[in-house]
């Protein structure tokens, strides 16, 4: 077991980790979640000893920590990655554990797929001596297809030590996590159970906070009304006592008594009002809703792929024959390398098919989201990238803000943003255009969970058609996929 106790870490006087405590025991899989930039990587670096906290303690208790980074190195060959200190049999054993035993060790890492690079990074950790007893996995699912995800799930279930998993893949978290740890505004909160249970608990917390806020508002209104009533009574007394009266002494006596009485009541009520705690409206913490426009009749032809094929070196990489109509939501499915991205690029007119034809319905406008967010022009500012859609500047700022892009970030260029922010910018372009068809290639890869949920809500309400390639099963369920094009099948 290792334990963090009362960890504080700030950058430029801004707290990133604020009194954070966490312990991990053998057999536990703790899913660490939070928005991009919340401090998850900082926390991992504190555990690894790469970063010294401003205060607090890190107790590893003789644990050996292995770390699989989000971006695996792509230098040299597979064998080079293990280094001279690792014996060959140990490297072979680690490669077999991670399913890479059939790939020559002389192959350059740069020629491996993203999923294979993730497996290699894990193999390098497992080959170290002594073997790790704790694993820190930073976004290991990003480049894995369905087979890779199933393999990683099985591996994690069989690992005897503790695991800290940083991931935005809610379906995967549901399958492997024993608890959820949320990092928000520097504070850490732990929830037992998987992601679905965490969401239920968050909703209970929200409803409790909302009820507390509404009760607070009602009590404030009641006290303010009562204070005004006392003030009005005092004013009426002064007004009435100005009338002619033979007994001035008696009039002044009652006037003073009532004035004191109502004044005391008002003062008491004012004191209660001032002592009432200010309760924040939880609705204000909810971001602006994301909206997508685009509407088509339910039977209208959107796109038809007529025996479309793409060949490389004489071999058919991908073949497809289908059509999409109206508001259909279609998933393109297949393992890594099956040609999903190639098919979507042919439909988006970015590459030409070797055979066949892509036919769009009349006046159909489509938007394409690239998994490597390559559709952004780095010669333009981010605002100018969005202005290409001819949207009004007010609309641009509103939709950008709904995705977490502020005015300062819009003044920058795409290359100055993180990959996650670039993905948000690409989505903002889709939001601003009037598209009847959305072609989405792994749209959630670089997005944190809150942004994924905003996008899901927008897509749920979208009135156009969608063609999606995604390994994110949770996302696919949320957006209501209706049919599947399977590229794993052999085609003549």
PDB file of N, CA and C in Angstrom, residues 1-42:
ATOM      1  N   UNK A   1       0.839  -1.202   0.000  1.00  0.00           N
ATOM      2  CA  UNK A   1       0.000   0.000   0.000  1.00  0.00           C
ATOM      3  C   UNK A   1       0.872   1.249   0.000  1.00  0.00           C
ATOM      4  N   UNK A   2       0.421   2.286  -0.698  1.00  0.00           N
ATOM      5  CA  UNK A   2       1.074   3.583  -0.542  1.00  0.00           C
ATOM      6  C   UNK A   2       0.013   4.598  -0.134  1.00  0.00           C
ATOM      7  N   UNK A   3       0.474   5.678   0.467  1.00  0.00           N
ATOM      8  CA  UNK A   3      -0.478   6.668   0.986  1.00  0.00           C
ATOM      9  C   UNK A   3       0.054   8.079   0.771  1.00  0.00           C
ATOM     10  N   UNK A   4      -0.827   8.963   0.340  1.00  0.00           N
ATOM     11  CA  UNK A   4      -0.562  10.398   0.298  1.00  0.00           C
ATOM     12  C   UNK A   4      -1.338  11.033   1.437  1.00  0.00           C
ATOM     13  N   UNK A   5      -0.683  11.931   2.158  1.00  0.00           N
ATOM     14  CA  UNK A   5      -1.353  12.568   3.292  1.00  0.00           C
ATOM     15  C   UNK A   5      -1.184  14.082   3.226  1.00  0.00           C
ATOM     16  N   UNK A   6      -2.311  14.777   3.121  1.00  0.00           N
ATOM     17  CA  UNK A   6      -2.380  16.249   3.200  1.00  0.00           C
ATOM     18  C   UNK A   6      -1.416  16.922   2.217  1.00  0.00           C
ATOM     19  N   UNK A   7      -1.475  16.479   0.962  1.00  0.00           N
ATOM     20  CA  UNK A   7      -0.592  17.027  -0.068  1.00  0.00           C
ATOM     21  C   UNK A   7      -1.109  18.386  -0.554  1.00  0.00           C
ATOM     22  N   UNK A   8      -0.196  19.356  -0.571  1.00  0.00           N
ATOM     23  CA  UNK A   8      -0.489  20.674  -1.142  1.00  0.00           C
ATOM     24  C   UNK A   8       0.530  20.948  -2.248  1.00  0.00           C
ATOM     25  N   UNK A   9       0.042  21.444  -3.384  1.00  0.00           N
ATOM     26  CA  UNK A   9       0.929  21.852  -4.465  1.00  0.00           C
ATOM     27  C   UNK A   9       0.289  23.003  -5.222  1.00  0.00           C
ATOM     28  N   UNK A  10       1.059  24.090  -5.376  1.00  0.00           N
ATOM     29  CA  UNK A  10       0.553  25.271  -6.074  1.00  0.00           C
ATOM     30  C   UNK A  10       1.511  25.667  -7.183  1.00  0.00           C
ATOM     31  N   UNK A  11       0.965  26.294  -8.215  1.00  0.00           N
ATOM     32  CA  UNK A  11       1.753  26.900  -9.278  1.00  0.00           C
ATOM     33  C   UNK A  11       1.357  28.368  -9.369  1.00  0.00           C
ATOM     34  N   UNK A  12       2.343  29.247  -9.202  1.00  0.00           N
ATOM     35  CA  UNK A  12       2.089  30.697  -9.255  1.00  0.00           C
ATOM     36  C   UNK A  12       0.943  31.083  -8.317  1.00  0.00           C
ATOM     37  N   UNK A  13       1.022  30.564  -7.117  1.00  0.00           N
ATOM     38  CA  UNK A  13       0.050  30.857  -6.052  1.00  0.00           C
ATOM     39  C   UNK A  13      -1.350  30.294  -6.326  1.00  0.00           C
ATOM     40  N   UNK A  14      -1.486  29.491  -7.379  1.00  0.00           N
ATOM     41  CA  UNK A  14      -2.776  28.851  -7.654  1.00  0.00           C
ATOM     42  C   UNK A  14      -2.720  27.404  -7.169  1.00  0.00           C
ATOM     43  N   UNK A  15      -3.557  27.037  -6.192  1.00  0.00           N
ATOM     44  CA  UNK A  15      -3.512  25.662  -5.682  1.00  0.00           C
ATOM     45  C   UNK A  15      -4.001  24.660  -6.718  1.00  0.00           C
ATOM     46  N   UNK A  16      -3.172  23.649  -6.992  1.00  0.00           N
ATOM     47  CA  UNK A  16      -3.545  22.566  -7.902  1.00  0.00           C
ATOM     48  C   UNK A  16      -3.972  21.343  -7.099  1.00  0.00           C
ATOM     49  N   UNK A  17      -3.234  21.076  -6.023  1.00  0.00           N
ATOM     50  CA  UNK A  17      -3.599  20.021  -5.077  1.00  0.00           C
ATOM     51  C   UNK A  17      -3.772  20.676  -3.715  1.00  0.00           C
ATOM     52  N   UNK A  18      -4.945  20.530  -3.135  1.00  0.00           N
ATOM     53  CA  UNK A  18      -5.289  21.238  -1.903  1.00  0.00           C
ATOM     54  C   UNK A  18      -5.689  20.233  -0.822  1.00  0.00           C
ATOM     55  N   UNK A  19      -4.717  19.917   0.045  1.00  0.00           N
ATOM     56  CA  UNK A  19      -4.970  19.000   1.167  1.00  0.00           C
ATOM     57  C   UNK A  19      -5.459  17.636   0.671  1.00  0.00           C
ATOM     58  N   UNK A  20      -4.728  17.081  -0.294  1.00  0.00           N
ATOM     59  CA  UNK A  20      -5.107  15.819  -0.932  1.00  0.00           C
ATOM     60  C   UNK A  20      -4.546  14.633  -0.155  1.00  0.00           C
ATOM     61  N   UNK A  21      -5.414  13.681   0.149  1.00  0.00           N
ATOM     62  CA  UNK A  21      -5.003  12.430   0.795  1.00  0.00           C
ATOM     63  C   UNK A  21      -5.576  11.265   0.000  1.00  0.00           C
ATOM     64  N   UNK A  22      -4.756  10.213  -0.173  1.00  0.00           N
ATOM     65  CA  UNK A  22      -5.184   9.054  -0.961  1.00  0.00           C
ATOM     66  C   UNK A  22      -4.338   7.851  -0.579  1.00  0.00           C
ATOM     67  N   UNK A  23      -4.974   6.693  -0.475  1.00  0.00           N
ATOM     68  CA  UNK A  23      -4.238   5.453  -0.235  1.00  0.00           C
ATOM     69  C   UNK A  23      -4.696   4.402  -1.235  1.00  0.00           C
ATOM     70  N   UNK A  24      -3.762   3.539  -1.631  1.00  0.00           N
ATOM     71  CA  UNK A  24      -4.051   2.476  -2.596  1.00  0.00           C
ATOM     72  C   UNK A  24      -3.523   1.163  -2.039  1.00  0.00           C
ATOM     73  N   UNK A  25      -4.387   0.164  -1.991  1.00  0.00           N
ATOM     74  CA  UNK A  25      -4.022  -1.154  -1.466  1.00  0.00           C
ATOM     75  C   UNK A  25      -3.975  -2.177  -2.596  1.00  0.00           C
ATOM     76  N   UNK A  26      -3.351  -3.318  -2.323  1.00  0.00           N
ATOM     77  CA  UNK A  26      -3.275  -4.406  -3.293  1.00  0.00           C
ATOM     78  C   UNK A  26      -4.676  -4.841  -3.700  1.00  0.00           C
ATOM     79  N   UNK A  27      -4.860  -5.035  -5.005  1.00  0.00           N
ATOM     80  CA  UNK A  27      -6.153  -5.473  -5.515  1.00  0.00           C
ATOM     81  C   UNK A  27      -7.105  -4.349  -5.847  1.00  0.00           C
ATOM     82  N   UNK A  28      -6.778  -3.134  -5.448  1.00  0.00           N
ATOM     83  CA  UNK A  28      -7.648  -1.989  -5.742  1.00  0.00           C
ATOM     84  C   UNK A  28      -7.351  -1.423  -7.129  1.00  0.00           C
ATOM     85  N   UNK A  29      -8.394  -0.995  -7.810  1.00  0.00           N
ATOM     86  CA  UNK A  29      -8.255  -0.220  -9.041  1.00  0.00           C
ATOM     87  C   UNK A  29      -8.997   1.094  -8.818  1.00  0.00           C
ATOM     88  N   UNK A  30      -8.226   2.149  -8.613  1.00  0.00           N
ATOM     89  CA  UNK A  30      -8.804   3.465  -8.344  1.00  0.00           C
ATOM     90  C   UNK A  30      -8.785   4.279  -9.628  1.00  0.00           C
ATOM     91  N   UNK A  31      -9.959   4.655 -10.096  1.00  0.00           N
ATOM     92  CA  UNK A  31     -10.070   5.481 -11.297  1.00  0.00           C
ATOM     93  C   UNK A  31     -10.019   6.945 -10.893  1.00  0.00           C
ATOM     94  N   UNK A  32      -8.992   7.643 -11.356  1.00  0.00           N
ATOM     95  CA  UNK A  32      -8.811   9.065 -11.069  1.00  0.00           C
ATOM     96  C   UNK A  32      -9.404   9.863 -12.223  1.00  0.00           C
ATOM     97  N   UNK A  33     -10.463  10.628 -11.939  1.00  0.00           N
ATOM     98  CA  UNK A  33     -11.138  11.379 -12.992  1.00  0.00           C
ATOM     99  C   UNK A  33     -11.143  12.862 -12.654  1.00  0.00           C
ATOM    100  N   UNK A  34     -11.351  13.669 -13.679  1.00  0.00           N
ATOM    101  CA  UNK A  34     -11.387  15.120 -13.512  1.00  0.00           C
ATOM    102  C   UNK A  34     -11.202  15.783 -14.857  1.00  0.00           C
ATOM    103  N   UNK A  35     -11.554  17.044 -14.937  1.00  0.00           N
ATOM    104  CA  UNK A  35     -11.418  17.773 -16.191  1.00  0.00           C
ATOM    105  C   UNK A  35      -9.952  17.861 -16.594  1.00  0.00           C
ATOM    106  N   UNK A  36      -9.709  18.039 -17.902  1.00  0.00           N
ATOM    107  CA  UNK A  36      -8.352  18.294 -18.363  1.00  0.00           C
ATOM    108  C   UNK A  36      -7.832  19.553 -17.679  1.00  0.00           C
ATOM    109  N   UNK A  37      -6.622  19.452 -17.119  1.00  0.00           N
ATOM    110  CA  UNK A  37      -6.052  20.584 -16.403  1.00  0.00           C
ATOM    111  C   UNK A  37      -6.395  20.620 -14.932  1.00  0.00           C
ATOM    112  N   UNK A  38      -7.116  19.601 -14.441  1.00  0.00           N
ATOM    113  CA  UNK A  38      -7.524  19.596 -13.029  1.00  0.00           C
ATOM    114  C   UNK A  38      -6.369  19.269 -12.095  1.00  0.00           C
ATOM    115  N   UNK A  39      -5.290  18.663 -12.619  1.00  0.00           N
ATOM    116  CA  UNK A  39      -4.140  18.331 -11.785  1.00  0.00           C
ATOM    117  C   UNK A  39      -3.861  16.850 -11.662  1.00  0.00           C
ATOM    118  N   UNK A  40      -4.467  16.029 -12.524  1.00  0.00           N
ATOM    119  CA  UNK A  40      -4.280  14.576 -12.432  1.00  0.00           C
ATOM    120  C   UNK A  40      -2.823  14.193 -12.687  1.00  0.00           C
ATOM    121  N   UNK A  41      -2.214  14.783 -13.720  1.00  0.00           N
ATOM    122  CA  UNK A  41      -0.813  14.476 -14.023  1.00  0.00           C
ATOM    123  C   UNK A  41       0.100  14.962 -12.907  1.00  0.00           C
ATOM    124  N   UNK A  42      -0.223  16.114 -12.322  1.00  0.00           N
ATOM    125  CA  UNK A  42       0.547  16.613 -11.176  1.00  0.00           C
ATOM    126  C   UNK A  42       0.509  15.607 -10.037  1.00  0.00           C
TER     127      UNK A  42
END
